[in-house]
Amino acid sequence: MTGVILYSAGLVLPITAPPIAEGAVAVRNGRILHVGERAWVRRSLADRGIAPTEVHWPGVLTPGLVNAHSHLQYTGMAEVGRGRYHGFEDWAGAFDPVYERGRDWAADAADGAAQLIRSGTTAVADVVTDVEAAAALHDARLHGITYWEVMSWTNADWARTGRRQVEDALDALPAPPGTGLSPHAPYSLEIEPLLEIPDIVRERGGRIHIHLGEAAFESEFAHEQAHAWHKAGLTSFQELRDAGFGTSATEFVDQLGVLGPDCHIAHGVYMSARDRAILRERHTSVALCPRSNAVIGLEEPPIAAYLREGNPIAVGTDSLSSSPSLDLLADVAELARIARSQGYTDRDLHARLLNAATLGGAHAMGIDVGPDRTGYLAVGALADLAFFDVPSGPDAVVELVEAGAGRAAATVIAGELRHATPAFDASLPANGDTA
Ligand SMILES: [Zn+2]
């Protein structure tokens, strides 16, 4: 039998159970065997004849962070991300020439995966545009979903060659992790591909992910003028706008059957109350990426409204082509600041944001349930753990949320220690094998 490792910490935050001072997580064969107060976990393991190797960390232990939106392929495009832009089209004008020069996408994506692990991240929604970058999660043994990005197909080209190409690309994605398709956005594809992509994914039991509410023009129409546009013979969201039909981008993709519990959206910035209600009705999570929104020059996402109205939320960094780092906790801190500036002052703010950055991300990708569940600390879940150099006192959750970036002391993925600072290394038993 493989040995049991007991990770104890000054404060354990299971997410699906209350915080545990002087807590511990027992790990065996890559999965969580036990969670609770350290003394009680040790005693019950002893009762079962198990003598664990203990690793004690005085700070905070959480589930591994879940980054619900990124493009690891663009990790080498930080020159674009260091700029400041006046909206999505302005940013795209800076992105396109650098992208078209081409890079070693495989190496850049691998670098991005390594950065995620160093920041305490164990699962990610990674959108892949070029096949060279498709193995990043698989090779780094990260959990999550690899999404093949689909964009720029007209109805005619889609019918001729597009559908077949996309099916082949999806079927060729390395697994594990899970796989899916990301129709880029409602305005970058005509109607036929937007209609058929969800069916291609759903036939295979995969996942869907789409950028939605990222460009200001997606919300320009007044909802009162809604017409039965889908019977008007139009071919794209662009034609719909030009014809003056009153529909938002969210209503548009909803009419096409894109949304659902197997789909999550990125950004969700330009969302009316009706749009947010549609997301709730479809059980579609939104991955908020506030630092990317700021670089691109968008408005701030309506985080206070999402929290008050009960939308399922997650957090993403987006890529280094629009964000300063892949450290998810920096986006979590930004969400806390924005929520307060929007008037959300409830005391549950920090706990809810930490939930969004772990279980919320897992739920967005559908990996919070099933045999390989993750995103929280409970018996039988994958042993995906993050340790932070944050004091375990009464304000630990506030400090982790507002100032946790750059403080990941160790990362464990499926029971394997994948990152450790010198301070964490010093806490390892001299003769212990924690791999
Ligand atoms: Zn994106």
XYZ file of C-alpha atoms and ligand atoms in Angstrom:
436
model
C 0.000 0.000 0.000
C 1.262 3.475 -0.838
C 2.089 5.628 2.151
C -0.161 8.299 3.595
C 1.021 11.896 3.819
C -0.587 14.185 6.351
C -0.445 17.829 5.312
C -1.197 19.890 8.411
C -1.482 23.678 8.483
C -2.262 26.567 10.804
C -5.516 27.065 8.904
C -7.182 24.687 6.441
C -9.912 26.111 4.156
C -11.849 23.160 2.684
C -14.365 25.500 0.894
C -17.185 22.932 1.219
C -16.840 22.950 5.022
C -16.036 25.643 7.615
C -12.408 26.783 8.118
C -10.367 24.480 10.369
C -7.745 25.975 12.708
C -4.827 23.551 13.153
C -6.289 21.336 10.454
C -4.923 18.548 8.303
C -5.502 16.782 5.000
C -4.438 13.151 4.654
C -3.468 12.091 1.125
C -3.090 8.615 -0.356
C -2.712 7.560 -3.982
C -3.315 11.073 -5.256
C -6.621 11.480 -3.462
C -7.824 12.958 -0.191
C -8.232 10.279 2.453
C -9.300 12.468 5.367
C -9.855 16.152 6.299
C -10.369 17.724 9.719
C -8.683 18.945 12.874
C -5.102 17.680 12.927
C -5.369 15.860 16.248
C -8.612 14.122 15.225
C -7.321 13.133 11.785
C -4.120 11.700 13.346
C -6.171 9.742 15.884
C -8.566 8.280 13.355
C -5.696 7.315 11.047
C -4.001 5.622 14.020
C -7.241 3.744 14.749
C -7.006 2.370 11.212
C -3.380 1.359 11.737
C -2.053 4.143 9.501
C 1.131 6.011 10.513
C 1.355 8.978 8.138
C 4.372 11.032 7.190
C 3.525 14.542 8.340
C 4.334 17.790 6.567
C 3.437 20.812 8.695
C 2.957 24.290 7.234
C 2.249 27.117 9.692
C 0.308 29.207 7.136
C -2.838 28.548 5.092
C -3.802 25.424 3.112
C -6.530 25.665 0.456
C -7.690 23.623 -2.529
C -5.520 24.304 -5.580
C -6.619 27.442 -7.378
C -8.749 26.976 -10.500
C -8.073 29.434 -13.332
C -11.319 29.475 -15.310
C -10.055 31.378 -18.358
C -6.637 31.551 -19.961
C -4.789 31.162 -23.236
C -1.433 29.666 -22.170
C -0.350 29.805 -25.813
C 0.024 33.614 -25.519
C 2.392 33.504 -22.526
C 5.184 34.889 -24.732
C 3.094 37.898 -25.834
C 3.587 39.972 -22.691
C 4.712 42.932 -24.809
C 1.072 43.299 -25.877
C -0.164 42.872 -22.303
C 2.066 45.662 -21.046
C 0.170 48.208 -23.160
C -2.997 50.108 -22.280
C -5.865 50.141 -24.750
C -9.136 51.911 -25.480
C -11.384 48.896 -25.912
C -11.437 45.486 -27.523
C -10.834 46.574 -31.124
C -7.889 48.776 -30.099
C -6.324 45.870 -28.183
C -6.941 43.459 -31.085
C -5.091 45.889 -33.354
C -2.005 45.498 -31.145
C -2.445 41.738 -30.676
C -2.858 40.698 -34.318
C 0.544 41.740 -35.779
C 2.439 40.138 -32.890
C 0.382 36.948 -33.193
C 0.873 36.782 -36.950
C 4.670 36.953 -36.593
C 4.311 33.542 -34.941
C 6.167 32.052 -31.976
C 7.091 28.700 -30.466
C 3.567 28.200 -29.141
C 4.392 24.868 -27.496
C 7.257 26.359 -25.469
C 5.213 29.431 -24.537
C 2.255 27.316 -23.393
C 4.566 25.089 -21.318
C 6.032 28.223 -19.715
C 2.502 29.388 -18.891
C 1.652 26.044 -17.294
C 4.780 26.284 -15.130
C 3.806 29.808 -14.038
C 0.349 28.565 -13.041
C 1.801 25.809 -10.870
C 4.181 28.246 -9.139
C 1.205 30.432 -8.189
C -0.798 27.623 -6.546
C -2.994 26.727 -9.525
C -3.920 23.092 -10.162
C -6.668 23.321 -12.807
C -7.296 25.641 -15.745
C -9.637 26.339 -18.646
C -7.088 26.731 -21.452
C -8.181 28.023 -24.854
C -5.923 26.790 -27.672
C -5.757 28.494 -31.090
C -2.827 26.639 -32.695
C -2.322 22.891 -32.429
C 1.289 23.262 -31.241
C -0.057 24.543 -27.896
C -2.663 21.811 -27.425
C -0.657 19.521 -25.117
C 0.213 22.118 -22.452
C -2.173 20.869 -19.738
C -1.616 17.225 -20.608
C 2.171 17.529 -20.484
C 2.138 19.571 -17.248
C -0.327 17.100 -15.673
C -2.628 20.008 -14.823
C -6.340 19.401 -14.372
C -9.093 21.252 -16.197
C -10.221 21.460 -19.797
C -8.366 22.113 -23.066
C -10.680 24.048 -25.412
C -10.037 24.163 -29.133
C -10.845 27.691 -30.324
C -13.107 28.142 -33.331
C -13.385 31.487 -35.105
C -13.824 33.350 -38.401
C -15.947 30.728 -40.224
C -18.623 31.908 -42.626
C -21.689 29.721 -43.040
C -20.548 28.579 -46.497
C -16.972 27.656 -45.503
C -18.230 25.984 -42.355
C -20.478 23.676 -44.345
C -17.763 22.951 -46.927
C -14.764 22.169 -44.668
C -15.142 23.864 -41.292
C -17.246 21.368 -39.403
C -15.028 18.452 -40.392
C -11.821 20.320 -39.491
C -13.168 21.290 -36.077
C -14.354 17.765 -35.302
C -10.927 16.398 -36.231
C -9.151 19.025 -34.106
C -11.360 18.281 -31.101
C -10.880 14.536 -31.414
C -7.082 15.007 -31.620
C -6.733 17.019 -28.372
C -4.490 15.195 -25.885
C -6.387 13.792 -22.890
C -6.400 13.917 -19.964
C -7.454 16.649 -19.167
C -11.021 17.062 -20.400
C -11.629 18.614 -23.798
C -14.076 20.953 -25.447
C -14.649 23.675 -28.000
C -14.508 27.429 -27.622
C -16.509 29.240 -30.287
C -14.550 32.480 -29.951
C -17.363 35.023 -29.677
C -20.859 35.733 -31.051
C -19.486 38.324 -33.497
C -16.557 36.283 -34.897
C -18.603 33.358 -36.265
C -21.683 33.208 -38.450
C -24.853 31.482 -37.324
C -24.344 27.942 -38.692
C -21.096 27.236 -36.811
C -22.557 28.775 -33.640
C -25.542 26.441 -33.990
C -23.529 23.301 -34.689
C -20.517 23.670 -32.345
C -22.557 22.917 -29.188
C -23.939 19.760 -30.842
C -20.442 18.590 -31.822
C -19.328 18.990 -28.204
C -22.461 17.530 -26.646
C -22.375 14.422 -28.837
C -19.012 13.712 -27.178
C -19.886 14.807 -23.625
C -17.351 17.639 -23.761
C -17.402 21.254 -22.599
C -18.175 24.632 -24.203
C -16.554 27.986 -23.394
C -17.182 31.337 -25.135
C -16.070 34.953 -24.753
C -19.250 36.889 -24.009
C -19.848 40.471 -22.951
C -16.220 41.443 -23.626
C -16.849 44.008 -26.380
C -18.998 47.030 -25.598
C -21.018 46.725 -28.823
C -22.386 43.360 -27.649
C -24.830 45.209 -25.392
C -25.748 48.158 -27.595
C -29.317 47.172 -28.286
C -32.301 47.938 -26.128
C -34.072 44.776 -25.075
C -37.542 46.245 -25.568
C -37.166 46.027 -29.352
C -36.690 42.286 -29.432
C -37.973 40.644 -32.604
C -38.055 37.094 -33.835
C -34.719 37.715 -35.576
C -33.882 34.041 -35.898
C -36.682 33.695 -38.451
C -35.422 36.614 -40.552
C -32.845 34.722 -42.619
C -29.851 36.599 -41.248
C -26.423 34.940 -41.213
C -24.539 36.617 -38.382
C -24.677 38.795 -35.281
C -23.187 41.561 -37.452
C -26.075 41.396 -39.925
C -28.490 41.335 -37.042
C -27.016 44.581 -35.707
C -27.010 46.206 -39.126
C -30.666 45.276 -39.589
C -31.513 46.967 -36.306
C -32.794 43.944 -34.440
C -32.927 44.478 -30.700
C -31.051 41.639 -29.100
C -28.018 41.384 -26.865
C -25.131 39.041 -27.604
C -26.218 36.892 -24.668
C -29.774 36.574 -26.007
C -28.307 35.808 -29.426
C -26.170 32.860 -28.294
C -28.955 31.708 -25.998
C -31.358 31.515 -28.946
C -28.765 29.388 -30.745
C -28.572 26.910 -27.845
C -24.982 27.655 -26.864
C -25.593 28.215 -23.130
C -26.210 25.534 -20.507
C -24.599 23.866 -17.504
C -21.922 22.381 -19.799
C -20.889 25.879 -20.961
C -19.167 28.738 -19.201
C -18.461 32.219 -20.462
C -15.416 34.468 -20.121
C -15.567 38.121 -19.005
C -19.294 38.914 -18.711
C -18.557 42.640 -18.498
C -21.290 44.106 -20.718
C -24.252 42.267 -19.232
C -27.664 43.734 -18.461
C -29.841 42.439 -15.623
C -31.735 40.396 -18.250
C -28.461 38.923 -19.588
C -27.385 37.950 -16.074
C -30.785 36.344 -15.499
C -30.389 34.280 -18.689
C -27.028 33.002 -17.424
C -28.638 31.964 -14.131
C -31.556 30.268 -15.897
C -29.107 28.241 -18.007
C -26.795 27.449 -15.040
C -23.946 29.016 -17.009
C -20.995 30.266 -14.935
C -19.044 33.414 -15.754
C -15.242 33.550 -15.465
C -14.360 37.100 -14.419
C -10.976 38.449 -15.603
C -10.810 41.990 -14.168
C -7.111 42.707 -14.787
C -7.462 41.752 -18.461
C -10.528 43.995 -18.702
C -8.474 46.904 -17.301
C -5.570 46.406 -19.750
C -7.965 46.246 -22.721
C -9.767 49.350 -21.479
C -13.167 47.819 -20.782
C -15.495 48.760 -17.977
C -15.265 46.874 -14.703
C -17.341 43.654 -14.522
C -20.604 43.889 -12.521
C -19.271 41.710 -9.703
C -21.531 43.193 -7.014
C -24.597 42.396 -9.144
C -23.397 38.854 -9.840
C -22.887 38.299 -6.102
C -26.222 39.831 -5.061
C -28.200 38.021 -7.757
C -26.517 34.674 -7.140
C -24.871 34.023 -10.513
C -22.364 31.164 -10.452
C -18.966 32.876 -10.786
C -15.359 31.858 -11.320
C -12.096 33.758 -11.837
C -9.636 33.734 -14.742
C -6.417 35.547 -15.528
C -6.859 35.553 -19.315
C -3.438 35.475 -21.016
C -0.277 37.535 -20.647
C -1.264 39.274 -23.905
C -3.808 41.197 -21.818
C -2.777 40.713 -18.187
C 0.331 41.342 -16.057
C 0.575 37.809 -14.606
C -1.015 34.355 -14.423
C -1.389 34.654 -10.628
C -5.112 34.134 -10.057
C -5.066 35.731 -6.608
C -4.155 39.078 -8.182
C -7.486 38.961 -10.038
C -9.250 37.876 -6.851
C -7.844 40.958 -5.057
C -9.008 43.165 -7.901
C -12.514 41.655 -7.703
C -12.630 42.436 -3.964
C -11.710 46.065 -4.665
C -14.265 46.394 -7.484
C -17.044 44.739 -5.460
C -16.558 47.206 -2.625
C -16.429 50.157 -5.036
C -19.770 48.922 -6.440
C -21.283 48.934 -2.956
C -20.961 45.278 -1.952
C -20.064 45.493 1.738
C -21.348 42.151 3.079
C -18.947 40.300 5.349
C -19.045 37.185 3.155
C -17.191 38.933 0.290
C -13.778 37.349 0.856
C -15.078 33.840 1.452
C -17.241 34.042 -1.687
C -14.348 35.217 -3.838
C -12.082 32.442 -2.555
C -14.914 30.031 -3.342
C -15.107 31.466 -6.896
C -11.340 30.967 -7.363
C -11.507 27.278 -6.386
C -14.825 25.413 -6.392
C -16.439 28.053 -8.632
C -13.868 27.404 -11.351
C -14.196 23.646 -11.016
C -17.976 23.961 -11.255
C -17.683 26.176 -14.354
C -15.816 23.327 -16.097
C -17.904 20.497 -14.634
C -14.962 18.980 -12.756
C -16.450 19.553 -9.294
C -18.315 16.241 -9.522
C -17.552 12.736 -10.722
C -14.640 10.424 -9.964
C -11.948 13.080 -10.645
C -13.587 15.927 -8.763
C -11.489 18.859 -7.601
C -11.804 22.448 -6.352
C -12.410 21.649 -2.679
C -11.002 19.539 0.141
C -13.186 16.514 0.835
C -12.675 12.778 1.080
C -12.231 11.116 -2.304
C -11.506 14.323 -4.248
C -8.221 14.712 -6.106
C -5.440 15.855 -3.752
C -5.023 19.250 -5.436
C -3.646 21.529 -2.725
C -2.170 25.025 -2.429
C -0.167 26.325 0.540
C 0.208 30.055 1.129
C 2.683 32.069 3.127
C -0.142 33.897 4.896
C -0.404 33.957 8.729
C -3.174 31.687 9.990
C -4.826 34.269 12.275
C -8.440 35.509 12.261
C -7.874 37.733 9.204
C -6.249 34.999 7.113
C -9.014 34.792 4.479
C -9.109 38.585 4.058
C -5.337 38.699 3.679
C -5.285 35.763 1.269
C -7.939 37.365 -0.928
C -6.611 40.929 -0.841
C -2.867 40.237 -0.768
C -2.288 36.557 -1.538
C -0.656 37.035 -4.948
C 2.971 35.939 -5.081
C 2.694 34.004 -1.815
C 2.127 30.388 -2.942
C 4.535 28.339 -0.833
C 3.737 24.958 -2.368
C 1.479 23.275 -4.910
C 0.367 19.635 -4.839
C -1.392 18.164 -7.901
C -3.012 14.733 -7.553
C -0.868 14.138 -4.487
C 2.389 15.085 -6.174
C 4.433 18.004 -4.835
C 4.997 20.168 -7.931
C 6.213 23.448 -6.452
C 7.797 24.382 -3.116
C 9.564 27.498 -1.876
C 12.714 27.065 0.268
C 10.591 27.814 3.355
C 8.212 24.970 2.476
C 11.077 22.645 1.596
C 12.419 23.196 5.123
C 9.146 21.811 6.522
C 9.510 18.514 4.651
C 10.708 15.530 6.665
C 14.373 14.833 5.933
C 13.763 11.197 4.985
C 10.207 11.608 3.748
C 9.148 11.053 0.181
C 6.190 13.254 -0.648
C 6.103 12.616 -4.367
Zn -9.758 35.168 -23.590
